[in-house]
Amino acid sequence: MDAKLEAFDVYKVETIGDAYMVASGLPVPTKNRTRHATEVASMSLEIMSTVSEATVPHIPQERWKVRIGINSGPVVAGVVGTKMPRYCLFGDTVNVASRMESSGKPGMIQISSATKEALDAYPEFLTRERGDMTIKGKGQMKTYWLIGHSNGYRGSTPQLLLTE
């Protein structure tokens, strides 16, 4: 995953357990202007494409199943700790992104309305409405699937996308 990040303007914030958090527009906020959502979306599609072809080394008949969640918005960033300092992100935007991942489906990229609105300026990103979901700590939220890019990767099976 780290090697994939190099191709995009994203910053790996941290890994905790099986979670891998990245952000765009940080730590230099004006570096990619308004393309934060497109950088994270493009990276997510690339990871899904790569993972869909990978096998589990000791169980070659098994495929990796990754869920990705994306949310867009303001965050508070800072260095936490003195013994082992680390760069952390805080705020509702981070919490909703985590909920997008945890309430998603394996092999899918679930995005919030805020990310959908940011991607609407770039019609090459293909999305489909998932509908209203109960998101822990937020209540009902309209969510979407990021299903592909007109120049490349197409997401999971259309049957899942039509029924979800």
PDB file of C-alpha atoms in Angstrom:
ATOM      1  CA  MET A   1       0.000   0.000   0.000  1.00  0.00           C
ATOM      2  CA  ASP A   2       2.786   2.409   0.860  1.00  0.00           C
ATOM      3  CA  ALA A   3       4.232   2.018  -2.644  1.00  0.00           C
ATOM      4  CA  LYS A   4       0.841   2.886  -4.175  1.00  0.00           C
ATOM      5  CA  LEU A   5       0.651   6.127  -2.194  1.00  0.00           C
ATOM      6  CA  GLU A   6       3.652   7.553  -4.013  1.00  0.00           C
ATOM      7  CA  ALA A   7       1.591   8.021  -7.196  1.00  0.00           C
ATOM      8  CA  PHE A   8      -0.997  10.222  -5.454  1.00  0.00           C
ATOM      9  CA  ASP A   9      -0.987  13.422  -3.426  1.00  0.00           C
ATOM     10  CA  VAL A  10      -1.977  11.684  -0.203  1.00  0.00           C
ATOM     11  CA  TYR A  11      -0.322  11.428   3.173  1.00  0.00           C
ATOM     12  CA  LYS A  12      -0.411   8.270   5.295  1.00  0.00           C
ATOM     13  CA  VAL A  13      -1.499   9.412   8.718  1.00  0.00           C
ATOM     14  CA  GLU A  14      -1.471   6.090  10.525  1.00  0.00           C
ATOM     15  CA  THR A  15      -2.208   2.390  10.537  1.00  0.00           C
ATOM     16  CA  ILE A  16      -4.081   0.837  13.431  1.00  0.00           C
ATOM     17  CA  GLY A  17      -4.851  -2.852  13.262  1.00  0.00           C
ATOM     18  CA  ASP A  18      -6.313  -3.446   9.830  1.00  0.00           C
ATOM     19  CA  ALA A  19      -7.131   0.229   9.260  1.00  0.00           C
ATOM     20  CA  TYR A  20      -4.989   2.440   7.028  1.00  0.00           C
ATOM     21  CA  MET A  21      -5.751   6.174   7.208  1.00  0.00           C
ATOM     22  CA  VAL A  22      -4.674   8.651   4.554  1.00  0.00           C
ATOM     23  CA  ALA A  23      -5.486  12.305   3.972  1.00  0.00           C
ATOM     24  CA  SER A  24      -4.963  14.699   1.104  1.00  0.00           C
ATOM     25  CA  GLY A  25      -4.170  18.362   1.468  1.00  0.00           C
ATOM     26  CA  LEU A  26      -2.113  17.657   4.577  1.00  0.00           C
ATOM     27  CA  PRO A  27       0.300  18.572   5.985  1.00  0.00           C
ATOM     28  CA  VAL A  28       0.612  21.266   3.264  1.00  0.00           C
ATOM     29  CA  PRO A  29      -3.004  22.471   2.837  1.00  0.00           C
ATOM     30  CA  THR A  30      -2.677  24.341  -0.467  1.00  0.00           C
ATOM     31  CA  LYS A  31      -0.503  21.851  -2.324  1.00  0.00           C
ATOM     32  CA  ASN A  32      -3.266  20.268  -4.407  1.00  0.00           C
ATOM     33  CA  ARG A  33      -5.832  23.077  -4.129  1.00  0.00           C
ATOM     34  CA  THR A  34      -9.331  21.558  -4.505  1.00  0.00           C
ATOM     35  CA  ARG A  35      -8.340  18.075  -5.651  1.00  0.00           C
ATOM     36  CA  HIS A  36      -8.254  16.421  -2.215  1.00  0.00           C
ATOM     37  CA  ALA A  37     -11.239  14.160  -2.923  1.00  0.00           C
ATOM     38  CA  THR A  38      -9.977  13.182  -6.377  1.00  0.00           C
ATOM     39  CA  GLU A  39      -6.564  12.204  -5.013  1.00  0.00           C
ATOM     40  CA  VAL A  40      -8.059   9.975  -2.313  1.00  0.00           C
ATOM     41  CA  ALA A  41     -10.674   8.565  -4.730  1.00  0.00           C
ATOM     42  CA  SER A  42      -8.048   7.772  -7.375  1.00  0.00           C
ATOM     43  CA  MET A  43      -5.792   6.121  -4.803  1.00  0.00           C
ATOM     44  CA  SER A  44      -8.739   4.090  -3.466  1.00  0.00           C
ATOM     45  CA  LEU A  45      -9.677   2.863  -6.937  1.00  0.00           C
ATOM     46  CA  GLU A  46      -6.051   1.901  -7.600  1.00  0.00           C
ATOM     47  CA  ILE A  47      -5.863  -0.030  -4.333  1.00  0.00           C
ATOM     48  CA  MET A  48      -9.136  -1.840  -5.097  1.00  0.00           C
ATOM     49  CA  SER A  49      -7.850  -2.761  -8.539  1.00  0.00           C
ATOM     50  CA  THR A  50      -4.568  -4.084  -7.142  1.00  0.00           C
ATOM     51  CA  VAL A  51      -6.181  -5.946  -4.244  1.00  0.00           C
ATOM     52  CA  SER A  52      -8.772  -7.580  -6.511  1.00  0.00           C
ATOM     53  CA  GLU A  53      -5.937  -9.335  -8.340  1.00  0.00           C
ATOM     54  CA  ALA A  54      -3.936 -10.328  -5.244  1.00  0.00           C
ATOM     55  CA  THR A  55      -4.153 -13.656  -3.443  1.00  0.00           C
ATOM     56  CA  VAL A  56      -3.492 -14.640   0.134  1.00  0.00           C
ATOM     57  CA  PRO A  57      -0.027 -16.278  -0.036  1.00  0.00           C
ATOM     58  CA  HIS A  58      -0.782 -19.277   2.198  1.00  0.00           C
ATOM     59  CA  ILE A  59      -4.346 -19.700   0.826  1.00  0.00           C
ATOM     60  CA  PRO A  60      -4.038 -19.009  -2.934  1.00  0.00           C
ATOM     61  CA  GLN A  61      -7.730 -19.673  -3.636  1.00  0.00           C
ATOM     62  CA  GLU A  62      -8.710 -16.810  -1.313  1.00  0.00           C
ATOM     63  CA  ARG A  63      -8.858 -13.175  -2.411  1.00  0.00           C
ATOM     64  CA  TRP A  64      -8.237 -10.122  -0.243  1.00  0.00           C
ATOM     65  CA  LYS A  65     -11.438  -8.284   0.689  1.00  0.00           C
ATOM     66  CA  VAL A  66     -10.957  -4.596   1.412  1.00  0.00           C
ATOM     67  CA  ARG A  67     -13.536  -2.004   2.472  1.00  0.00           C
ATOM     68  CA  ILE A  68     -12.757   1.652   1.905  1.00  0.00           C
ATOM     69  CA  GLY A  69     -14.603   4.656   3.312  1.00  0.00           C
ATOM     70  CA  ILE A  70     -14.081   8.264   2.264  1.00  0.00           C
ATOM     71  CA  ASN A  71     -15.348  11.501   3.748  1.00  0.00           C
ATOM     72  CA  SER A  72     -14.383  15.082   2.955  1.00  0.00           C
ATOM     73  CA  GLY A  73     -14.211  18.077   5.250  1.00  0.00           C
ATOM     74  CA  PRO A  74     -12.159  19.999   7.769  1.00  0.00           C
ATOM     75  CA  VAL A  75      -9.926  18.305  10.328  1.00  0.00           C
ATOM     76  CA  VAL A  76      -7.785  19.349  13.238  1.00  0.00           C
ATOM     77  CA  ALA A  77      -4.241  18.047  12.925  1.00  0.00           C
ATOM     78  CA  GLY A  78      -1.444  17.960  15.408  1.00  0.00           C
ATOM     79  CA  VAL A  79       1.426  16.059  16.904  1.00  0.00           C
ATOM     80  CA  VAL A  80       0.456  13.982  19.924  1.00  0.00           C
ATOM     81  CA  GLY A  81       2.849  12.615  22.517  1.00  0.00           C
ATOM     82  CA  THR A  82       6.341  13.317  23.732  1.00  0.00           C
ATOM     83  CA  LYS A  83       7.870   9.861  24.119  1.00  0.00           C
ATOM     84  CA  MET A  84       6.730   8.646  20.688  1.00  0.00           C
ATOM     85  CA  PRO A  85       5.196  11.678  18.944  1.00  0.00           C
ATOM     86  CA  ARG A  86       2.893  11.081  16.010  1.00  0.00           C
ATOM     87  CA  TYR A  87       0.873  13.189  13.620  1.00  0.00           C
ATOM     88  CA  CYS A  88      -2.866  12.698  14.257  1.00  0.00           C
ATOM     89  CA  LEU A  89      -6.124  13.911  12.757  1.00  0.00           C
ATOM     90  CA  PHE A  90      -9.194  14.689  14.828  1.00  0.00           C
ATOM     91  CA  GLY A  91     -12.783  15.711  14.259  1.00  0.00           C
ATOM     92  CA  ASP A  92     -16.098  14.742  12.783  1.00  0.00           C
ATOM     93  CA  THR A  93     -14.634  14.341   9.283  1.00  0.00           C
ATOM     94  CA  VAL A  94     -12.316  11.589  10.527  1.00  0.00           C
ATOM     95  CA  ASN A  95     -15.123   9.868  12.460  1.00  0.00           C
ATOM     96  CA  VAL A  96     -17.462   9.849   9.462  1.00  0.00           C
ATOM     97  CA  ALA A  97     -14.714   8.475   7.199  1.00  0.00           C
ATOM     98  CA  SER A  98     -14.243   5.636   9.677  1.00  0.00           C
ATOM     99  CA  ARG A  99     -17.998   4.985   9.669  1.00  0.00           C
ATOM    100  CA  MET A 100     -18.020   4.970   5.850  1.00  0.00           C
ATOM    101  CA  GLU A 101     -15.482   2.147   5.981  1.00  0.00           C
ATOM    102  CA  SER A 102     -17.077   0.149   8.795  1.00  0.00           C
ATOM    103  CA  SER A 103     -20.600   0.298   7.333  1.00  0.00           C
ATOM    104  CA  GLY A 104     -19.410  -0.482   3.807  1.00  0.00           C
ATOM    105  CA  LYS A 105     -19.200  -3.808   1.988  1.00  0.00           C
ATOM    106  CA  PRO A 106     -16.109  -5.861   1.137  1.00  0.00           C
ATOM    107  CA  GLY A 107     -14.713  -4.895  -2.247  1.00  0.00           C
ATOM    108  CA  MET A 108     -16.535  -1.560  -2.229  1.00  0.00           C
ATOM    109  CA  ILE A 109     -15.720   2.109  -1.651  1.00  0.00           C
ATOM    110  CA  GLN A 110     -18.438   3.922   0.284  1.00  0.00           C
ATOM    111  CA  ILE A 111     -18.375   7.720   0.205  1.00  0.00           C
ATOM    112  CA  SER A 112     -20.258  10.419   2.065  1.00  0.00           C
ATOM    113  CA  SER A 113     -22.427  13.129   0.510  1.00  0.00           C
ATOM    114  CA  ALA A 114     -19.606  15.627   1.115  1.00  0.00           C
ATOM    115  CA  THR A 115     -17.202  13.517  -0.954  1.00  0.00           C
ATOM    116  CA  LYS A 116     -19.842  12.931  -3.627  1.00  0.00           C
ATOM    117  CA  GLU A 117     -20.317  16.703  -3.934  1.00  0.00           C
ATOM    118  CA  ALA A 118     -16.550  17.229  -4.199  1.00  0.00           C
ATOM    119  CA  LEU A 119     -16.282  14.548  -6.911  1.00  0.00           C
ATOM    120  CA  ASP A 120     -19.262  15.930  -8.874  1.00  0.00           C
ATOM    121  CA  ALA A 121     -16.916  18.618 -10.242  1.00  0.00           C
ATOM    122  CA  TYR A 122     -14.965  15.786 -11.913  1.00  0.00           C
ATOM    123  CA  PRO A 123     -17.418  13.766 -14.049  1.00  0.00           C
ATOM    124  CA  GLU A 124     -14.811  11.104 -14.781  1.00  0.00           C
ATOM    125  CA  PHE A 125     -15.543   9.628 -11.332  1.00  0.00           C
ATOM    126  CA  LEU A 126     -18.438   7.202 -11.444  1.00  0.00           C
ATOM    127  CA  THR A 127     -20.677   6.999  -8.396  1.00  0.00           C
ATOM    128  CA  ARG A 128     -23.975   5.364  -7.553  1.00  0.00           C
ATOM    129  CA  GLU A 129     -26.297   6.241  -4.715  1.00  0.00           C
ATOM    130  CA  ARG A 130     -26.414   3.616  -2.003  1.00  0.00           C
ATOM    131  CA  GLY A 131     -29.169   5.387  -0.103  1.00  0.00           C
ATOM    132  CA  ASP A 132     -29.828   6.375   3.470  1.00  0.00           C
ATOM    133  CA  MET A 133     -27.753   4.453   5.976  1.00  0.00           C
ATOM    134  CA  THR A 134     -27.846   4.556   9.759  1.00  0.00           C
ATOM    135  CA  ILE A 135     -24.378   5.756  10.698  1.00  0.00           C
ATOM    136  CA  LYS A 136     -23.349   5.325  14.329  1.00  0.00           C
ATOM    137  CA  GLY A 137     -23.155   8.688  16.046  1.00  0.00           C
ATOM    138  CA  LYS A 138     -24.692  10.512  13.058  1.00  0.00           C
ATOM    139  CA  GLY A 139     -28.094   8.937  12.439  1.00  0.00           C
ATOM    140  CA  GLN A 140     -29.392   8.719   8.858  1.00  0.00           C
ATOM    141  CA  MET A 141     -26.929   9.748   6.163  1.00  0.00           C
ATOM    142  CA  LYS A 142     -27.174   9.440   2.401  1.00  0.00           C
ATOM    143  CA  THR A 143     -24.175   7.496   1.142  1.00  0.00           C
ATOM    144  CA  TYR A 144     -22.812   6.564  -2.259  1.00  0.00           C
ATOM    145  CA  TRP A 145     -20.585   3.950  -3.843  1.00  0.00           C
ATOM    146  CA  LEU A 146     -17.529   5.086  -5.747  1.00  0.00           C
ATOM    147  CA  ILE A 147     -17.656   2.532  -8.558  1.00  0.00           C
ATOM    148  CA  GLY A 148     -14.942   3.614 -10.928  1.00  0.00           C
ATOM    149  CA  HIS A 149     -13.224   6.100 -13.140  1.00  0.00           C
ATOM    150  CA  SER A 150     -14.017   6.602 -16.825  1.00  0.00           C
ATOM    151  CA  ASN A 151     -10.353   5.983 -17.669  1.00  0.00           C
ATOM    152  CA  GLY A 152      -9.841   2.841 -15.655  1.00  0.00           C
ATOM    153  CA  TYR A 153     -10.970   0.688 -12.777  1.00  0.00           C
ATOM    154  CA  ARG A 154     -14.617  -0.264 -12.464  1.00  0.00           C
ATOM    155  CA  GLY A 155     -15.847  -1.362  -9.080  1.00  0.00           C
ATOM    156  CA  SER A 156     -17.609  -4.467  -7.862  1.00  0.00           C
ATOM    157  CA  THR A 157     -20.465  -6.359  -9.429  1.00  0.00           C
ATOM    158  CA  PRO A 158     -23.344  -4.300 -10.854  1.00  0.00           C
ATOM    159  CA  GLN A 159     -25.878  -6.575  -9.133  1.00  0.00           C
ATOM    160  CA  LEU A 160     -24.609  -5.505  -5.712  1.00  0.00           C
ATOM    161  CA  LEU A 161     -24.647  -1.874  -6.732  1.00  0.00           C
ATOM    162  CA  LEU A 162     -28.206  -2.041  -8.024  1.00  0.00           C
ATOM    163  CA  THR A 163     -29.586  -3.674  -4.894  1.00  0.00           C
ATOM    164  CA  GLU A 164     -27.672  -1.784  -2.218  1.00  0.00           C
TER     165      GLU A 164
END
